[in-house]
Amino acid sequence: LSTSLLLILWSIAILFISFLIMFGYKQLLRQHLTHKGYKSISRHIPICILIVFCIAVGVRSIDYGDHFDEGGYIDTTKRMLEQVGSGGSLLPHWYGFPSLIFYLGLLPVAPEAIIKQISASQNISSQSDSALSKLADQRIGVRGLKRYQYILKTRYISLFCYGTSIILIYLISLKMSGNWREAFSASAFFGLSWEALYHFRMFTPD
């Protein structure tokens, strides 16, 4: 199948899944749920189903091998950690994309790096440099399995941002429209879109 046809079929599938969830939920309310307070809470069940589905798909497909874009961002993250150890700034010194991606990339190693930096700050700077450089080599590595395991951790951070984005879109739409169906539709169009499912499985700022 061509890419264009696949994108068309995916769009149709998004609409079908969204309307199926909303229709099933509406029928459930009509047949079984009459208590007003419970209905007020249970209207958020569809978005919970959507989030679980999207995150489950992401987790199942996150270990797909190397991606050519991720290596450069991980290298910059590693260099930032080494810079701090040698008394430099925690800046990427490359601004082709927002710097947030590099700070998020430090999260898997941040607690240990902070502890080592505090411990080494009482000693000479060369020991601080050695401690953080060694940590960067141990946790991030240069190549091979160790490096890929670190990349997997950053992908889970990206997946967390994906789920958070779905929730925020739902809450913002619900606040603006006051209609859970519109809010669910907005979050479903984002969460089930091919671009979101594709890009949030990798650690890139795309």
PDB file of C-alpha atoms in Angstrom:
ATOM      1  CA  LEU A   1       0.000   0.000   0.000  1.00  0.00           C
ATOM      2  CA  SER A   2       1.138   3.530  -0.756  1.00  0.00           C
ATOM      3  CA  THR A   3       1.847   6.046   2.006  1.00  0.00           C
ATOM      4  CA  SER A   4      -1.058   8.269   0.921  1.00  0.00           C
ATOM      5  CA  LEU A   5      -3.514   5.377   1.085  1.00  0.00           C
ATOM      6  CA  LEU A   6      -2.225   4.339   4.501  1.00  0.00           C
ATOM      7  CA  LEU A   7      -2.689   7.874   5.833  1.00  0.00           C
ATOM      8  CA  ILE A   8      -6.262   7.961   4.492  1.00  0.00           C
ATOM      9  CA  LEU A   9      -7.062   4.596   6.079  1.00  0.00           C
ATOM     10  CA  TRP A  10      -5.497   5.733   9.355  1.00  0.00           C
ATOM     11  CA  SER A  11      -7.678   8.890   9.369  1.00  0.00           C
ATOM     12  CA  ILE A  12     -10.785   6.776   8.799  1.00  0.00           C
ATOM     13  CA  ALA A  13      -9.708   4.468  11.627  1.00  0.00           C
ATOM     14  CA  ILE A  14      -9.283   7.465  13.956  1.00  0.00           C
ATOM     15  CA  LEU A  15     -12.816   8.663  13.241  1.00  0.00           C
ATOM     16  CA  PHE A  16     -14.230   5.149  13.635  1.00  0.00           C
ATOM     17  CA  ILE A  17     -12.514   4.511  16.990  1.00  0.00           C
ATOM     18  CA  SER A  18     -13.506   7.945  18.337  1.00  0.00           C
ATOM     19  CA  PHE A  19     -17.174   7.616  17.401  1.00  0.00           C
ATOM     20  CA  LEU A  20     -17.272   4.007  18.585  1.00  0.00           C
ATOM     21  CA  ILE A  21     -16.058   4.992  22.052  1.00  0.00           C
ATOM     22  CA  MET A  22     -18.459   7.943  22.272  1.00  0.00           C
ATOM     23  CA  PHE A  23     -21.430   5.935  20.987  1.00  0.00           C
ATOM     24  CA  GLY A  24     -20.735   3.035  23.341  1.00  0.00           C
ATOM     25  CA  TYR A  25     -20.369   5.385  26.283  1.00  0.00           C
ATOM     26  CA  LYS A  26     -23.613   7.181  25.426  1.00  0.00           C
ATOM     27  CA  GLN A  27     -25.506   3.901  25.209  1.00  0.00           C
ATOM     28  CA  LEU A  28     -24.065   2.804  28.545  1.00  0.00           C
ATOM     29  CA  LEU A  29     -25.294   5.983  30.194  1.00  0.00           C
ATOM     30  CA  ARG A  30     -28.786   5.572  28.751  1.00  0.00           C
ATOM     31  CA  GLN A  31     -29.191   1.959  29.776  1.00  0.00           C
ATOM     32  CA  HIS A  32     -27.440   1.655  33.131  1.00  0.00           C
ATOM     33  CA  LEU A  33     -26.381   4.967  34.653  1.00  0.00           C
ATOM     34  CA  THR A  34     -28.958   7.306  36.115  1.00  0.00           C
ATOM     35  CA  HIS A  35     -27.254   8.827  39.140  1.00  0.00           C
ATOM     36  CA  LYS A  36     -26.320  12.434  38.311  1.00  0.00           C
ATOM     37  CA  GLY A  37     -23.143  12.561  40.381  1.00  0.00           C
ATOM     38  CA  TYR A  38     -21.846   9.332  38.919  1.00  0.00           C
ATOM     39  CA  LYS A  39     -22.646  10.505  35.390  1.00  0.00           C
ATOM     40  CA  SER A  40     -20.675  13.671  36.010  1.00  0.00           C
ATOM     41  CA  ILE A  41     -17.591  11.662  36.938  1.00  0.00           C
ATOM     42  CA  SER A  42     -18.057   8.865  34.434  1.00  0.00           C
ATOM     43  CA  ARG A  43     -18.076  11.228  31.456  1.00  0.00           C
ATOM     44  CA  HIS A  44     -14.274  11.169  31.699  1.00  0.00           C
ATOM     45  CA  ILE A  45     -14.136   7.394  31.144  1.00  0.00           C
ATOM     46  CA  PRO A  46     -13.654   7.712  27.340  1.00  0.00           C
ATOM     47  CA  ILE A  47     -10.564   9.895  27.708  1.00  0.00           C
ATOM     48  CA  CYS A  48      -9.120   7.384  30.184  1.00  0.00           C
ATOM     49  CA  ILE A  49      -9.674   4.606  27.648  1.00  0.00           C
ATOM     50  CA  LEU A  50      -8.029   6.719  24.967  1.00  0.00           C
ATOM     51  CA  ILE A  51      -4.957   7.478  27.106  1.00  0.00           C
ATOM     52  CA  VAL A  52      -4.514   3.827  28.109  1.00  0.00           C
ATOM     53  CA  PHE A  53      -4.796   2.760  24.468  1.00  0.00           C
ATOM     54  CA  CYS A  54      -2.305   5.364  23.190  1.00  0.00           C
ATOM     55  CA  ILE A  55       0.251   4.714  25.920  1.00  0.00           C
ATOM     56  CA  ALA A  56      -0.089   0.942  25.496  1.00  0.00           C
ATOM     57  CA  VAL A  57       0.582   1.258  21.763  1.00  0.00           C
ATOM     58  CA  GLY A  58       3.564   3.497  22.498  1.00  0.00           C
ATOM     59  CA  VAL A  59       5.070   1.149  25.089  1.00  0.00           C
ATOM     60  CA  ARG A  60       4.597  -1.888  22.857  1.00  0.00           C
ATOM     61  CA  SER A  61       6.360  -0.222  19.929  1.00  0.00           C
ATOM     62  CA  ILE A  62       9.024   1.862  21.675  1.00  0.00           C
ATOM     63  CA  ASP A  63      11.874  -0.653  21.348  1.00  0.00           C
ATOM     64  CA  TYR A  64      12.239  -0.495  17.559  1.00  0.00           C
ATOM     65  CA  GLY A  65      16.013  -0.039  17.269  1.00  0.00           C
ATOM     66  CA  ASP A  66      18.167   2.939  16.393  1.00  0.00           C
ATOM     67  CA  HIS A  67      16.918   6.203  14.928  1.00  0.00           C
ATOM     68  CA  PHE A  68      19.345   8.426  13.033  1.00  0.00           C
ATOM     69  CA  ASP A  69      18.204  11.656  14.744  1.00  0.00           C
ATOM     70  CA  GLU A  70      18.538  10.568  18.369  1.00  0.00           C
ATOM     71  CA  GLY A  71      22.304  10.077  18.451  1.00  0.00           C
ATOM     72  CA  GLY A  72      23.119  13.761  18.001  1.00  0.00           C
ATOM     73  CA  TYR A  73      20.787  14.856  20.802  1.00  0.00           C
ATOM     74  CA  ILE A  74      22.207  12.247  23.175  1.00  0.00           C
ATOM     75  CA  ASP A  75      25.756  13.340  22.306  1.00  0.00           C
ATOM     76  CA  THR A  76      24.847  16.936  23.176  1.00  0.00           C
ATOM     77  CA  THR A  77      23.289  15.794  26.452  1.00  0.00           C
ATOM     78  CA  LYS A  78      26.452  13.878  27.339  1.00  0.00           C
ATOM     79  CA  ARG A  79      28.615  16.889  26.485  1.00  0.00           C
ATOM     80  CA  MET A  80      26.492  19.150  28.711  1.00  0.00           C
ATOM     81  CA  LEU A  81      27.056  16.822  31.646  1.00  0.00           C
ATOM     82  CA  GLU A  82      30.806  16.837  31.057  1.00  0.00           C
ATOM     83  CA  GLN A  83      30.839  20.637  30.757  1.00  0.00           C
ATOM     84  CA  VAL A  84      29.300  21.059  34.206  1.00  0.00           C
ATOM     85  CA  GLY A  85      31.937  18.804  35.705  1.00  0.00           C
ATOM     86  CA  SER A  86      34.716  20.969  34.282  1.00  0.00           C
ATOM     87  CA  GLY A  87      33.145  24.176  35.595  1.00  0.00           C
ATOM     88  CA  GLY A  88      31.265  25.049  32.412  1.00  0.00           C
ATOM     89  CA  SER A  89      27.631  25.986  31.911  1.00  0.00           C
ATOM     90  CA  LEU A  90      24.682  23.681  31.519  1.00  0.00           C
ATOM     91  CA  LEU A  91      24.032  24.911  27.981  1.00  0.00           C
ATOM     92  CA  PRO A  92      23.937  22.895  24.759  1.00  0.00           C
ATOM     93  CA  HIS A  93      25.740  25.574  22.667  1.00  0.00           C
ATOM     94  CA  TRP A  94      23.587  24.523  19.737  1.00  0.00           C
ATOM     95  CA  TYR A  95      20.211  26.122  19.168  1.00  0.00           C
ATOM     96  CA  GLY A  96      18.773  24.578  16.047  1.00  0.00           C
ATOM     97  CA  PHE A  97      15.891  23.351  18.215  1.00  0.00           C
ATOM     98  CA  PRO A  98      14.604  24.464  21.648  1.00  0.00           C
ATOM     99  CA  SER A  99      17.016  23.503  24.432  1.00  0.00           C
ATOM    100  CA  LEU A 100      14.267  21.778  26.448  1.00  0.00           C
ATOM    101  CA  ILE A 101      14.956  18.519  24.604  1.00  0.00           C
ATOM    102  CA  PHE A 102      18.478  18.385  26.041  1.00  0.00           C
ATOM    103  CA  TYR A 103      17.376  19.092  29.609  1.00  0.00           C
ATOM    104  CA  LEU A 104      14.749  16.372  29.337  1.00  0.00           C
ATOM    105  CA  GLY A 105      17.504  14.095  28.084  1.00  0.00           C
ATOM    106  CA  LEU A 106      19.375  14.606  31.357  1.00  0.00           C
ATOM    107  CA  LEU A 107      16.478  13.405  33.520  1.00  0.00           C
ATOM    108  CA  PRO A 108      17.458   9.703  33.662  1.00  0.00           C
ATOM    109  CA  VAL A 109      20.872  10.603  35.069  1.00  0.00           C
ATOM    110  CA  ALA A 110      20.001  13.868  36.852  1.00  0.00           C
ATOM    111  CA  PRO A 111      19.614  12.558  40.462  1.00  0.00           C
ATOM    112  CA  GLU A 112      22.956  10.743  40.398  1.00  0.00           C
ATOM    113  CA  ALA A 113      24.680  13.675  38.665  1.00  0.00           C
ATOM    114  CA  ILE A 114      23.445  16.125  41.304  1.00  0.00           C
ATOM    115  CA  ILE A 115      24.667  13.909  44.144  1.00  0.00           C
ATOM    116  CA  LYS A 116      28.089  13.463  42.552  1.00  0.00           C
ATOM    117  CA  GLN A 117      28.397  17.177  41.810  1.00  0.00           C
ATOM    118  CA  ILE A 118      27.569  18.123  45.409  1.00  0.00           C
ATOM    119  CA  SER A 119      30.025  15.562  46.748  1.00  0.00           C
ATOM    120  CA  ALA A 120      32.777  16.637  44.370  1.00  0.00           C
ATOM    121  CA  SER A 121      32.224  20.369  44.966  1.00  0.00           C
ATOM    122  CA  GLN A 122      34.050  20.043  48.279  1.00  0.00           C
ATOM    123  CA  ASN A 123      37.122  18.731  46.459  1.00  0.00           C
ATOM    124  CA  ILE A 124      39.211  20.102  43.612  1.00  0.00           C
ATOM    125  CA  SER A 125      37.551  20.713  40.245  1.00  0.00           C
ATOM    126  CA  SER A 126      39.507  17.941  38.505  1.00  0.00           C
ATOM    127  CA  GLN A 127      37.806  15.390  40.742  1.00  0.00           C
ATOM    128  CA  SER A 128      34.437  16.918  39.859  1.00  0.00           C
ATOM    129  CA  ASP A 129      35.347  16.734  36.186  1.00  0.00           C
ATOM    130  CA  SER A 130      36.405  13.104  36.541  1.00  0.00           C
ATOM    131  CA  ALA A 131      33.250  12.151  38.464  1.00  0.00           C
ATOM    132  CA  LEU A 132      30.786  13.563  35.945  1.00  0.00           C
ATOM    133  CA  SER A 133      32.782  12.410  32.925  1.00  0.00           C
ATOM    134  CA  LYS A 134      32.860   8.901  34.363  1.00  0.00           C
ATOM    135  CA  LEU A 135      29.129   9.080  35.076  1.00  0.00           C
ATOM    136  CA  ALA A 136      28.449  10.192  31.505  1.00  0.00           C
ATOM    137  CA  ASP A 137      30.465   7.265  30.165  1.00  0.00           C
ATOM    138  CA  GLN A 138      28.819   4.784  32.529  1.00  0.00           C
ATOM    139  CA  ARG A 139      25.201   5.850  32.005  1.00  0.00           C
ATOM    140  CA  ILE A 140      25.137   7.288  28.490  1.00  0.00           C
ATOM    141  CA  GLY A 141      28.162   5.674  26.903  1.00  0.00           C
ATOM    142  CA  VAL A 142      29.545   6.187  23.448  1.00  0.00           C
ATOM    143  CA  ARG A 143      27.973   3.312  21.547  1.00  0.00           C
ATOM    144  CA  GLY A 144      26.476  -0.142  21.909  1.00  0.00           C
ATOM    145  CA  LEU A 145      23.883  -1.538  24.299  1.00  0.00           C
ATOM    146  CA  LYS A 146      24.598   0.905  27.131  1.00  0.00           C
ATOM    147  CA  ARG A 147      23.891   3.875  24.904  1.00  0.00           C
ATOM    148  CA  TYR A 148      20.746   2.287  23.476  1.00  0.00           C
ATOM    149  CA  GLN A 149      19.417   1.567  26.969  1.00  0.00           C
ATOM    150  CA  TYR A 150      19.809   5.235  27.811  1.00  0.00           C
ATOM    151  CA  ILE A 151      18.006   6.220  24.605  1.00  0.00           C
ATOM    152  CA  LEU A 152      15.135   3.913  25.614  1.00  0.00           C
ATOM    153  CA  LYS A 153      14.825   5.788  28.916  1.00  0.00           C
ATOM    154  CA  THR A 154      14.579   9.102  27.066  1.00  0.00           C
ATOM    155  CA  ARG A 155      11.905   7.623  24.799  1.00  0.00           C
ATOM    156  CA  TYR A 156       9.792   6.856  27.855  1.00  0.00           C
ATOM    157  CA  ILE A 157      10.130  10.532  28.815  1.00  0.00           C
ATOM    158  CA  SER A 158       8.843  11.450  25.364  1.00  0.00           C
ATOM    159  CA  LEU A 159       5.981   8.976  25.782  1.00  0.00           C
ATOM    160  CA  PHE A 160       5.091  10.578  29.114  1.00  0.00           C
ATOM    161  CA  CYS A 161       4.935  13.974  27.380  1.00  0.00           C
ATOM    162  CA  TYR A 162       2.641  12.376  24.791  1.00  0.00           C
ATOM    163  CA  GLY A 163       0.167  11.218  27.435  1.00  0.00           C
ATOM    164  CA  THR A 164       0.356  14.575  29.228  1.00  0.00           C
ATOM    165  CA  SER A 165      -0.399  16.387  25.964  1.00  0.00           C
ATOM    166  CA  ILE A 166      -3.545  14.319  25.433  1.00  0.00           C
ATOM    167  CA  ILE A 167      -4.756  15.179  28.940  1.00  0.00           C
ATOM    168  CA  LEU A 168      -3.993  18.893  28.525  1.00  0.00           C
ATOM    169  CA  ILE A 169      -5.805  19.077  25.186  1.00  0.00           C
ATOM    170  CA  TYR A 170      -8.819  17.392  26.762  1.00  0.00           C
ATOM    171  CA  LEU A 171      -8.870  19.712  29.792  1.00  0.00           C
ATOM    172  CA  ILE A 172      -8.370  22.891  27.730  1.00  0.00           C
ATOM    173  CA  SER A 173     -11.101  21.898  25.267  1.00  0.00           C
ATOM    174  CA  LEU A 174     -13.419  20.931  28.103  1.00  0.00           C
ATOM    175  CA  LYS A 175     -12.810  24.290  29.800  1.00  0.00           C
ATOM    176  CA  MET A 176     -13.474  26.236  26.597  1.00  0.00           C
ATOM    177  CA  SER A 177     -16.484  24.318  25.298  1.00  0.00           C
ATOM    178  CA  GLY A 178     -17.942  22.688  28.411  1.00  0.00           C
ATOM    179  CA  ASN A 179     -18.767  19.636  26.283  1.00  0.00           C
ATOM    180  CA  TRP A 180     -16.959  16.357  26.971  1.00  0.00           C
ATOM    181  CA  ARG A 181     -17.668  15.083  23.450  1.00  0.00           C
ATOM    182  CA  GLU A 182     -15.882  18.027  21.850  1.00  0.00           C
ATOM    183  CA  ALA A 183     -13.018  17.736  24.330  1.00  0.00           C
ATOM    184  CA  PHE A 184     -12.695  14.012  23.663  1.00  0.00           C
ATOM    185  CA  SER A 185     -12.782  14.545  19.894  1.00  0.00           C
ATOM    186  CA  ALA A 186     -10.015  17.143  20.107  1.00  0.00           C
ATOM    187  CA  SER A 187      -7.777  14.919  22.219  1.00  0.00           C
ATOM    188  CA  ALA A 188      -8.555  11.864  20.053  1.00  0.00           C
ATOM    189  CA  PHE A 189      -7.611  13.662  16.835  1.00  0.00           C
ATOM    190  CA  PHE A 190      -4.246  14.444  18.398  1.00  0.00           C
ATOM    191  CA  GLY A 191      -3.653  11.220  20.320  1.00  0.00           C
ATOM    192  CA  LEU A 192      -4.614   8.921  17.446  1.00  0.00           C
ATOM    193  CA  SER A 193      -2.938  10.939  14.724  1.00  0.00           C
ATOM    194  CA  TRP A 194      -0.214   9.170  12.791  1.00  0.00           C
ATOM    195  CA  GLU A 195       2.291  11.985  13.387  1.00  0.00           C
ATOM    196  CA  ALA A 196       1.844  11.912  17.174  1.00  0.00           C
ATOM    197  CA  LEU A 197       2.066   8.132  17.434  1.00  0.00           C
ATOM    198  CA  TYR A 198       5.170   8.143  15.245  1.00  0.00           C
ATOM    199  CA  HIS A 199       7.162  11.047  16.657  1.00  0.00           C
ATOM    200  CA  PHE A 200       6.460  10.549  20.361  1.00  0.00           C
ATOM    201  CA  ARG A 201       8.093   7.113  20.217  1.00  0.00           C
ATOM    202  CA  MET A 202      11.474   8.754  19.594  1.00  0.00           C
ATOM    203  CA  PHE A 203      13.464  11.274  21.593  1.00  0.00           C
ATOM    204  CA  THR A 204      13.572  14.175  19.130  1.00  0.00           C
ATOM    205  CA  PRO A 205      12.043  17.681  19.177  1.00  0.00           C
ATOM    206  CA  ASP A 206      10.060  17.020  15.981  1.00  0.00           C
TER     207      ASP A 206
END
